[in-house]
Amino acid sequence: MLKVQFYDQVEDEKLKFAVILARKEGKWIFCKHRERDTYEIPGGHREPGEEIWETARRELREETGAVEFELKQICIYSVTGKTRVNEDPKEENFGMLFLAEVHSFEELHSEMEKIILTDRLTYPWTYPEIQPKLMEEAGRRGYL
């Protein structure tokens, strides 16, 4: 069982991930990885020495092909429990949640097979215990 929590601040060095709730003209943007049959919100790991805002910009570009967009910070989240990227079920991993309004795309050049734009949430999700909670929190904070 995974535990997802939300924070306003943590130390910068704890932030390992950036996740971006992305929209274009009121439609949600979801990604489909080439090796999975599920959909996900754009996001990924922070590279060594990279600012978390740059992680968000890079991941949004890589996973959706977005080239022109506005990015806003929503909050910090954490996930505790065993996941695909976390072997220690007691370790709390932190990330920053962003909101992006995308204005234009270029062709995808990444591990993503495709993106979809949709009026409603798309299933099945790659991280069903995490992604809905991130969206709920963004709504609770008035971003959606």
Short mmCIF file of N, CA and C in Angstrom, two decimals:
data_model
loop_
_atom_site.label_atom_id
_atom_site.label_comp_id
_atom_site.label_asym_id
_atom_site.label_seq_id
_atom_site.Cartn_x
_atom_site.Cartn_y
_atom_site.Cartn_z
N MET A 1 0.85 -1.19 0.00
CA MET A 1 0.00 0.00 0.00
C MET A 1 0.89 1.24 0.00
N LEU A 2 0.59 2.17 -0.89
CA LEU A 2 1.36 3.41 -0.98
C LEU A 2 0.68 4.51 -0.19
N LYS A 3 1.50 5.37 0.37
CA LYS A 3 1.00 6.53 1.10
C LYS A 3 1.47 7.77 0.34
N VAL A 4 0.52 8.64 -0.03
CA VAL A 4 0.84 9.88 -0.72
C VAL A 4 0.48 11.04 0.21
N GLN A 5 1.45 11.94 0.41
CA GLN A 5 1.24 13.10 1.27
C GLN A 5 1.63 14.36 0.52
N PHE A 6 1.17 15.51 1.02
CA PHE A 6 1.42 16.79 0.35
C PHE A 6 2.01 17.80 1.33
N TYR A 7 2.90 18.63 0.79
CA TYR A 7 3.62 19.62 1.58
C TYR A 7 3.70 20.93 0.79
N ASP A 8 3.93 22.00 1.51
CA ASP A 8 4.19 23.28 0.85
C ASP A 8 5.68 23.47 0.61
N GLN A 9 6.52 22.92 1.50
CA GLN A 9 7.97 23.06 1.36
C GLN A 9 8.70 21.85 1.91
N VAL A 10 9.82 21.52 1.29
CA VAL A 10 10.82 20.60 1.84
C VAL A 10 12.17 21.10 1.33
N GLU A 11 13.24 20.56 1.86
CA GLU A 11 14.56 20.94 1.40
C GLU A 11 14.71 20.54 -0.07
N ASP A 12 15.31 21.45 -0.84
CA ASP A 12 15.46 21.23 -2.28
C ASP A 12 16.13 19.91 -2.62
N GLU A 13 17.13 19.52 -1.85
CA GLU A 13 17.87 18.30 -2.17
C GLU A 13 17.03 17.04 -2.02
N LYS A 14 15.89 17.11 -1.36
CA LYS A 14 15.01 15.95 -1.22
C LYS A 14 14.15 15.72 -2.47
N LEU A 15 14.01 16.73 -3.31
CA LEU A 15 13.13 16.62 -4.49
C LEU A 15 13.79 15.76 -5.56
N LYS A 16 13.23 14.58 -5.81
CA LYS A 16 13.79 13.63 -6.77
C LYS A 16 13.00 13.56 -8.08
N PHE A 17 11.76 14.04 -8.07
CA PHE A 17 10.88 13.90 -9.22
C PHE A 17 10.15 15.20 -9.52
N ALA A 18 9.75 15.35 -10.77
CA ALA A 18 8.84 16.42 -11.18
C ALA A 18 7.70 15.75 -11.94
N VAL A 19 6.47 16.11 -11.59
CA VAL A 19 5.28 15.60 -12.29
C VAL A 19 4.49 16.81 -12.74
N ILE A 20 4.01 16.76 -13.99
CA ILE A 20 3.37 17.93 -14.59
C ILE A 20 1.97 17.57 -15.06
N LEU A 21 0.96 18.16 -14.42
CA LEU A 21 -0.41 18.05 -14.91
C LEU A 21 -0.49 19.02 -16.08
N ALA A 22 -0.66 18.49 -17.27
CA ALA A 22 -0.57 19.32 -18.47
C ALA A 22 -1.90 19.36 -19.21
N ARG A 23 -2.20 20.56 -19.75
CA ARG A 23 -3.42 20.76 -20.55
C ARG A 23 -3.09 21.59 -21.78
N LYS A 24 -3.91 21.40 -22.79
CA LYS A 24 -3.87 22.24 -23.98
C LYS A 24 -5.30 22.56 -24.35
N GLU A 25 -5.61 23.85 -24.35
CA GLU A 25 -6.96 24.31 -24.70
C GLU A 25 -8.04 23.57 -23.92
N GLY A 26 -7.80 23.39 -22.61
CA GLY A 26 -8.79 22.77 -21.73
C GLY A 26 -8.81 21.25 -21.74
N LYS A 27 -7.96 20.62 -22.54
CA LYS A 27 -7.91 19.16 -22.59
C LYS A 27 -6.68 18.64 -21.85
N TRP A 28 -6.83 17.53 -21.16
CA TRP A 28 -5.73 16.89 -20.46
C TRP A 28 -4.77 16.25 -21.45
N ILE A 29 -3.50 16.26 -21.11
CA ILE A 29 -2.48 15.60 -21.92
C ILE A 29 -1.97 14.40 -21.13
N PHE A 30 -2.12 13.23 -21.72
CA PHE A 30 -1.60 12.00 -21.12
C PHE A 30 -0.62 11.36 -22.09
N CYS A 31 0.35 10.63 -21.53
CA CYS A 31 1.39 9.97 -22.31
C CYS A 31 1.19 8.46 -22.25
N LYS A 32 1.57 7.80 -23.34
CA LYS A 32 1.59 6.34 -23.35
C LYS A 32 3.01 5.90 -23.67
N HIS A 33 3.65 5.24 -22.72
CA HIS A 33 5.01 4.74 -22.88
C HIS A 33 5.02 3.58 -23.87
N ARG A 34 6.08 3.45 -24.65
CA ARG A 34 6.19 2.38 -25.66
C ARG A 34 6.13 0.98 -25.04
N GLU A 35 6.57 0.84 -23.80
CA GLU A 35 6.65 -0.48 -23.18
C GLU A 35 5.49 -0.80 -22.24
N ARG A 36 4.47 0.07 -22.19
CA ARG A 36 3.34 -0.15 -21.29
C ARG A 36 2.02 0.04 -22.04
N ASP A 37 0.97 -0.53 -21.48
CA ASP A 37 -0.37 -0.39 -22.04
C ASP A 37 -1.21 0.57 -21.22
N THR A 38 -0.56 1.44 -20.46
CA THR A 38 -1.25 2.36 -19.56
C THR A 38 -0.90 3.80 -19.93
N TYR A 39 -1.63 4.72 -19.32
CA TYR A 39 -1.41 6.15 -19.57
C TYR A 39 -0.87 6.81 -18.31
N GLU A 40 -0.10 7.86 -18.51
CA GLU A 40 0.49 8.54 -17.37
C GLU A 40 0.56 10.04 -17.57
N ILE A 41 0.72 10.72 -16.46
CA ILE A 41 0.94 12.16 -16.43
C ILE A 41 2.42 12.37 -16.73
N PRO A 42 2.78 13.36 -17.53
CA PRO A 42 4.21 13.60 -17.80
C PRO A 42 4.99 13.85 -16.51
N GLY A 43 6.21 13.35 -16.48
CA GLY A 43 7.07 13.57 -15.32
C GLY A 43 8.22 12.60 -15.31
N GLY A 44 9.14 12.82 -14.35
CA GLY A 44 10.28 11.93 -14.26
C GLY A 44 11.30 12.36 -13.24
N HIS A 45 12.44 11.66 -13.28
CA HIS A 45 13.53 11.85 -12.33
C HIS A 45 14.31 13.14 -12.57
N ARG A 46 14.75 13.70 -11.49
CA ARG A 46 15.65 14.86 -11.51
C ARG A 46 17.07 14.36 -11.75
N GLU A 47 17.76 14.98 -12.69
CA GLU A 47 19.15 14.65 -13.00
C GLU A 47 20.08 15.33 -11.99
N PRO A 48 21.26 14.75 -11.74
CA PRO A 48 22.21 15.38 -10.81
C PRO A 48 22.54 16.82 -11.24
N GLY A 49 22.47 17.73 -10.28
CA GLY A 49 22.80 19.13 -10.54
C GLY A 49 21.70 19.93 -11.23
N GLU A 50 20.59 19.31 -11.52
CA GLU A 50 19.49 19.96 -12.24
C GLU A 50 18.54 20.63 -11.25
N GLU A 51 18.11 21.83 -11.56
CA GLU A 51 17.07 22.50 -10.78
C GLU A 51 15.74 21.79 -11.03
N ILE A 52 14.88 21.72 -10.03
CA ILE A 52 13.62 20.99 -10.18
C ILE A 52 12.73 21.60 -11.26
N TRP A 53 12.79 22.93 -11.44
CA TRP A 53 12.00 23.57 -12.50
C TRP A 53 12.51 23.13 -13.87
N GLU A 54 13.82 22.95 -14.00
CA GLU A 54 14.38 22.47 -15.27
C GLU A 54 13.98 21.02 -15.50
N THR A 55 13.93 20.22 -14.44
CA THR A 55 13.45 18.84 -14.56
C THR A 55 12.04 18.84 -15.15
N ALA A 56 11.17 19.69 -14.62
CA ALA A 56 9.79 19.77 -15.11
C ALA A 56 9.75 20.18 -16.57
N ARG A 57 10.52 21.20 -16.95
CA ARG A 57 10.53 21.65 -18.35
C ARG A 57 11.06 20.55 -19.27
N ARG A 58 12.16 19.90 -18.86
CA ARG A 58 12.76 18.84 -19.68
C ARG A 58 11.80 17.66 -19.84
N GLU A 59 11.23 17.20 -18.74
CA GLU A 59 10.33 16.05 -18.82
C GLU A 59 9.08 16.36 -19.65
N LEU A 60 8.54 17.56 -19.51
CA LEU A 60 7.37 17.93 -20.31
C LEU A 60 7.71 17.92 -21.79
N ARG A 61 8.88 18.48 -22.15
CA ARG A 61 9.32 18.48 -23.56
C ARG A 61 9.54 17.06 -24.06
N GLU A 62 10.28 16.25 -23.28
CA GLU A 62 10.61 14.90 -23.70
C GLU A 62 9.38 14.01 -23.84
N GLU A 63 8.47 14.09 -22.90
CA GLU A 63 7.36 13.14 -22.87
C GLU A 63 6.14 13.56 -23.66
N THR A 64 6.02 14.84 -23.98
CA THR A 64 4.85 15.30 -24.74
C THR A 64 5.21 15.99 -26.05
N GLY A 65 6.45 16.41 -26.21
CA GLY A 65 6.83 17.20 -27.37
C GLY A 65 6.48 18.67 -27.23
N ALA A 66 6.04 19.09 -26.04
CA ALA A 66 5.67 20.49 -25.82
C ALA A 66 6.89 21.39 -26.03
N VAL A 67 6.70 22.48 -26.78
CA VAL A 67 7.79 23.43 -26.99
C VAL A 67 7.47 24.81 -26.42
N GLU A 68 6.20 25.18 -26.45
CA GLU A 68 5.78 26.45 -25.85
C GLU A 68 4.76 26.13 -24.78
N PHE A 69 5.05 26.59 -23.54
CA PHE A 69 4.14 26.30 -22.43
C PHE A 69 4.42 27.23 -21.27
N GLU A 70 3.42 27.35 -20.40
CA GLU A 70 3.53 28.07 -19.14
C GLU A 70 3.50 27.04 -18.03
N LEU A 71 4.37 27.22 -17.05
CA LEU A 71 4.52 26.24 -15.98
C LEU A 71 4.31 26.92 -14.63
N LYS A 72 3.50 26.28 -13.75
CA LYS A 72 3.26 26.80 -12.40
C LYS A 72 3.51 25.68 -11.40
N GLN A 73 4.08 26.05 -10.25
CA GLN A 73 4.26 25.10 -9.16
C GLN A 73 2.95 24.96 -8.39
N ILE A 74 2.54 23.72 -8.12
CA ILE A 74 1.34 23.47 -7.31
C ILE A 74 1.73 23.20 -5.87
N CYS A 75 2.51 22.13 -5.64
CA CYS A 75 2.92 21.76 -4.29
C CYS A 75 3.98 20.68 -4.37
N ILE A 76 4.40 20.23 -3.22
CA ILE A 76 5.33 19.12 -3.11
C ILE A 76 4.52 17.91 -2.65
N TYR A 77 4.86 16.75 -3.19
CA TYR A 77 4.20 15.52 -2.78
C TYR A 77 5.27 14.52 -2.35
N SER A 78 4.84 13.51 -1.63
CA SER A 78 5.74 12.40 -1.31
C SER A 78 4.99 11.10 -1.46
N VAL A 79 5.76 10.05 -1.75
CA VAL A 79 5.23 8.70 -1.85
C VAL A 79 6.08 7.82 -0.95
N THR A 80 5.41 7.09 -0.07
CA THR A 80 6.07 6.13 0.80
C THR A 80 5.50 4.76 0.48
N GLY A 81 6.37 3.79 0.28
CA GLY A 81 5.96 2.43 -0.06
C GLY A 81 6.75 1.92 -1.24
N LYS A 82 6.65 0.63 -1.48
CA LYS A 82 7.40 -0.01 -2.56
C LYS A 82 6.75 0.32 -3.90
N THR A 83 7.57 0.87 -4.80
CA THR A 83 7.12 1.21 -6.16
C THR A 83 8.13 0.67 -7.16
N ARG A 84 7.87 0.94 -8.42
CA ARG A 84 8.79 0.54 -9.49
C ARG A 84 10.18 1.16 -9.31
N VAL A 85 10.23 2.35 -8.72
CA VAL A 85 11.51 3.06 -8.56
C VAL A 85 12.01 3.07 -7.12
N ASN A 86 11.24 2.54 -6.20
CA ASN A 86 11.63 2.55 -4.79
C ASN A 86 11.51 1.15 -4.21
N GLU A 87 12.65 0.54 -3.88
CA GLU A 87 12.66 -0.80 -3.32
C GLU A 87 12.37 -0.80 -1.82
N ASP A 88 12.70 0.30 -1.12
CA ASP A 88 12.53 0.37 0.33
C ASP A 88 11.12 0.85 0.66
N PRO A 89 10.27 -0.01 1.21
CA PRO A 89 8.88 0.38 1.48
C PRO A 89 8.73 1.44 2.56
N LYS A 90 9.79 1.72 3.31
CA LYS A 90 9.72 2.72 4.38
C LYS A 90 10.24 4.09 3.94
N GLU A 91 10.91 4.15 2.79
CA GLU A 91 11.50 5.41 2.34
C GLU A 91 10.44 6.34 1.76
N GLU A 92 10.52 7.61 2.16
CA GLU A 92 9.61 8.64 1.64
C GLU A 92 10.34 9.38 0.52
N ASN A 93 9.80 9.30 -0.70
CA ASN A 93 10.39 9.97 -1.86
C ASN A 93 9.58 11.22 -2.19
N PHE A 94 10.27 12.33 -2.45
CA PHE A 94 9.62 13.61 -2.68
C PHE A 94 9.71 14.05 -4.13
N GLY A 95 8.68 14.76 -4.56
CA GLY A 95 8.67 15.35 -5.89
C GLY A 95 7.89 16.65 -5.86
N MET A 96 8.03 17.43 -6.93
CA MET A 96 7.26 18.66 -7.05
C MET A 96 6.20 18.46 -8.12
N LEU A 97 5.00 18.92 -7.81
CA LEU A 97 3.87 18.82 -8.73
C LEU A 97 3.68 20.18 -9.40
N PHE A 98 3.58 20.17 -10.72
CA PHE A 98 3.42 21.37 -11.52
C PHE A 98 2.14 21.29 -12.35
N LEU A 99 1.73 22.44 -12.84
CA LEU A 99 0.64 22.56 -13.81
C LEU A 99 1.20 23.27 -15.03
N ALA A 100 0.92 22.74 -16.21
CA ALA A 100 1.40 23.37 -17.45
C ALA A 100 0.23 23.61 -18.39
N GLU A 101 0.25 24.77 -19.02
CA GLU A 101 -0.65 25.07 -20.13
C GLU A 101 0.23 25.07 -21.38
N VAL A 102 0.00 24.09 -22.24
CA VAL A 102 0.83 23.90 -23.43
C VAL A 102 0.20 24.65 -24.60
N HIS A 103 1.05 25.38 -25.32
CA HIS A 103 0.58 26.15 -26.49
C HIS A 103 0.94 25.48 -27.81
N SER A 104 2.08 24.76 -27.86
CA SER A 104 2.45 24.09 -29.11
C SER A 104 3.34 22.89 -28.84
N PHE A 105 3.33 21.96 -29.82
CA PHE A 105 4.09 20.72 -29.74
C PHE A 105 5.00 20.58 -30.95
N GLU A 106 6.02 19.74 -30.79
CA GLU A 106 6.78 19.24 -31.93
C GLU A 106 6.67 17.73 -31.89
N GLU A 107 7.28 17.06 -32.84
CA GLU A 107 7.22 15.61 -32.91
C GLU A 107 7.90 14.99 -31.69
N LEU A 108 7.34 13.88 -31.20
CA LEU A 108 7.91 13.17 -30.05
C LEU A 108 9.21 12.47 -30.44
N HIS A 109 10.22 12.59 -29.59
CA HIS A 109 11.50 11.90 -29.77
C HIS A 109 11.90 11.31 -28.42
N SER A 110 11.10 10.38 -27.91
CA SER A 110 11.38 9.85 -26.57
C SER A 110 10.86 8.43 -26.46
N GLU A 111 10.83 7.95 -25.22
CA GLU A 111 10.32 6.61 -24.93
C GLU A 111 8.80 6.54 -25.04
N MET A 112 8.16 7.68 -25.22
CA MET A 112 6.71 7.71 -25.32
C MET A 112 6.26 7.35 -26.74
N GLU A 113 5.27 6.49 -26.79
CA GLU A 113 4.71 6.07 -28.07
C GLU A 113 3.81 7.16 -28.65
N LYS A 114 3.04 7.79 -27.75
CA LYS A 114 2.11 8.82 -28.20
C LYS A 114 1.62 9.62 -27.00
N ILE A 115 0.98 10.74 -27.33
CA ILE A 115 0.24 11.49 -26.32
C ILE A 115 -1.20 11.55 -26.78
N ILE A 116 -2.09 11.74 -25.83
CA ILE A 116 -3.49 11.95 -26.17
C ILE A 116 -3.97 13.20 -25.45
N LEU A 117 -4.88 13.91 -26.09
CA LEU A 117 -5.55 15.05 -25.48
C LEU A 117 -6.99 14.65 -25.30
N THR A 118 -7.52 14.83 -24.09
CA THR A 118 -8.86 14.36 -23.79
C THR A 118 -9.56 15.27 -22.79
N ASP A 119 -10.88 15.28 -22.87
CA ASP A 119 -11.70 16.07 -21.94
C ASP A 119 -11.78 15.44 -20.56
N ARG A 120 -11.56 14.13 -20.48
CA ARG A 120 -11.69 13.46 -19.19
C ARG A 120 -10.49 12.57 -18.92
N LEU A 121 -10.40 12.10 -17.72
CA LEU A 121 -9.27 11.27 -17.34
C LEU A 121 -9.28 9.97 -18.13
N THR A 122 -8.10 9.49 -18.47
CA THR A 122 -7.94 8.32 -19.31
C THR A 122 -7.39 7.17 -18.50
N TYR A 123 -7.95 6.00 -18.69
CA TYR A 123 -7.56 4.81 -17.95
C TYR A 123 -7.16 3.71 -18.91
N PRO A 124 -6.41 2.72 -18.51
CA PRO A 124 -5.82 2.54 -17.18
C PRO A 124 -4.59 3.42 -16.98
N TRP A 125 -4.34 3.78 -15.73
CA TRP A 125 -3.21 4.64 -15.39
C TRP A 125 -2.00 3.79 -15.02
N THR A 126 -0.82 4.32 -15.31
CA THR A 126 0.42 3.63 -14.96
C THR A 126 0.61 3.58 -13.44
N TYR A 127 0.23 4.64 -12.76
CA TYR A 127 0.39 4.73 -11.30
C TYR A 127 -0.96 5.02 -10.66
N PRO A 128 -1.87 4.05 -10.63
CA PRO A 128 -3.24 4.31 -10.16
C PRO A 128 -3.35 4.67 -8.68
N GLU A 129 -2.34 4.35 -7.88
CA GLU A 129 -2.38 4.71 -6.45
C GLU A 129 -1.81 6.11 -6.21
N ILE A 130 -1.19 6.71 -7.23
CA ILE A 130 -0.55 8.01 -7.07
C ILE A 130 -1.22 9.09 -7.91
N GLN A 131 -1.36 8.85 -9.21
CA GLN A 131 -1.84 9.88 -10.13
C GLN A 131 -3.18 10.50 -9.75
N PRO A 132 -4.20 9.73 -9.37
CA PRO A 132 -5.48 10.36 -8.99
C PRO A 132 -5.34 11.28 -7.78
N LYS A 133 -4.47 10.90 -6.84
CA LYS A 133 -4.29 11.73 -5.65
C LYS A 133 -3.61 13.05 -5.99
N LEU A 134 -2.70 13.04 -6.95
CA LEU A 134 -2.05 14.28 -7.38
C LEU A 134 -3.07 15.22 -8.01
N MET A 135 -3.94 14.66 -8.83
CA MET A 135 -4.96 15.48 -9.48
C MET A 135 -5.96 16.01 -8.46
N GLU A 136 -6.36 15.18 -7.51
CA GLU A 136 -7.29 15.63 -6.47
C GLU A 136 -6.71 16.78 -5.66
N GLU A 137 -5.42 16.67 -5.33
CA GLU A 137 -4.78 17.73 -4.53
C GLU A 137 -4.68 19.03 -5.33
N ALA A 138 -4.37 18.93 -6.61
CA ALA A 138 -4.32 20.13 -7.45
C ALA A 138 -5.69 20.80 -7.48
N GLY A 139 -6.75 20.01 -7.57
CA GLY A 139 -8.10 20.56 -7.54
C GLY A 139 -8.43 21.17 -6.20
N ARG A 140 -8.04 20.49 -5.13
CA ARG A 140 -8.30 21.00 -3.79
C ARG A 140 -7.61 22.35 -3.56
N ARG A 141 -6.46 22.52 -4.19
CA ARG A 141 -5.70 23.77 -4.04
C ARG A 141 -6.14 24.84 -5.05
N GLY A 142 -7.15 24.53 -5.86
CA GLY A 142 -7.71 25.51 -6.78
C GLY A 142 -7.01 25.66 -8.10
N TYR A 143 -6.22 24.67 -8.51
CA TYR A 143 -5.49 24.76 -9.78
C TYR A 143 -6.23 24.13 -10.95
N LEU A 144 -7.28 23.36 -10.67
CA LEU A 144 -8.00 22.69 -11.77
C LEU A 144 -9.42 23.19 -11.85
#
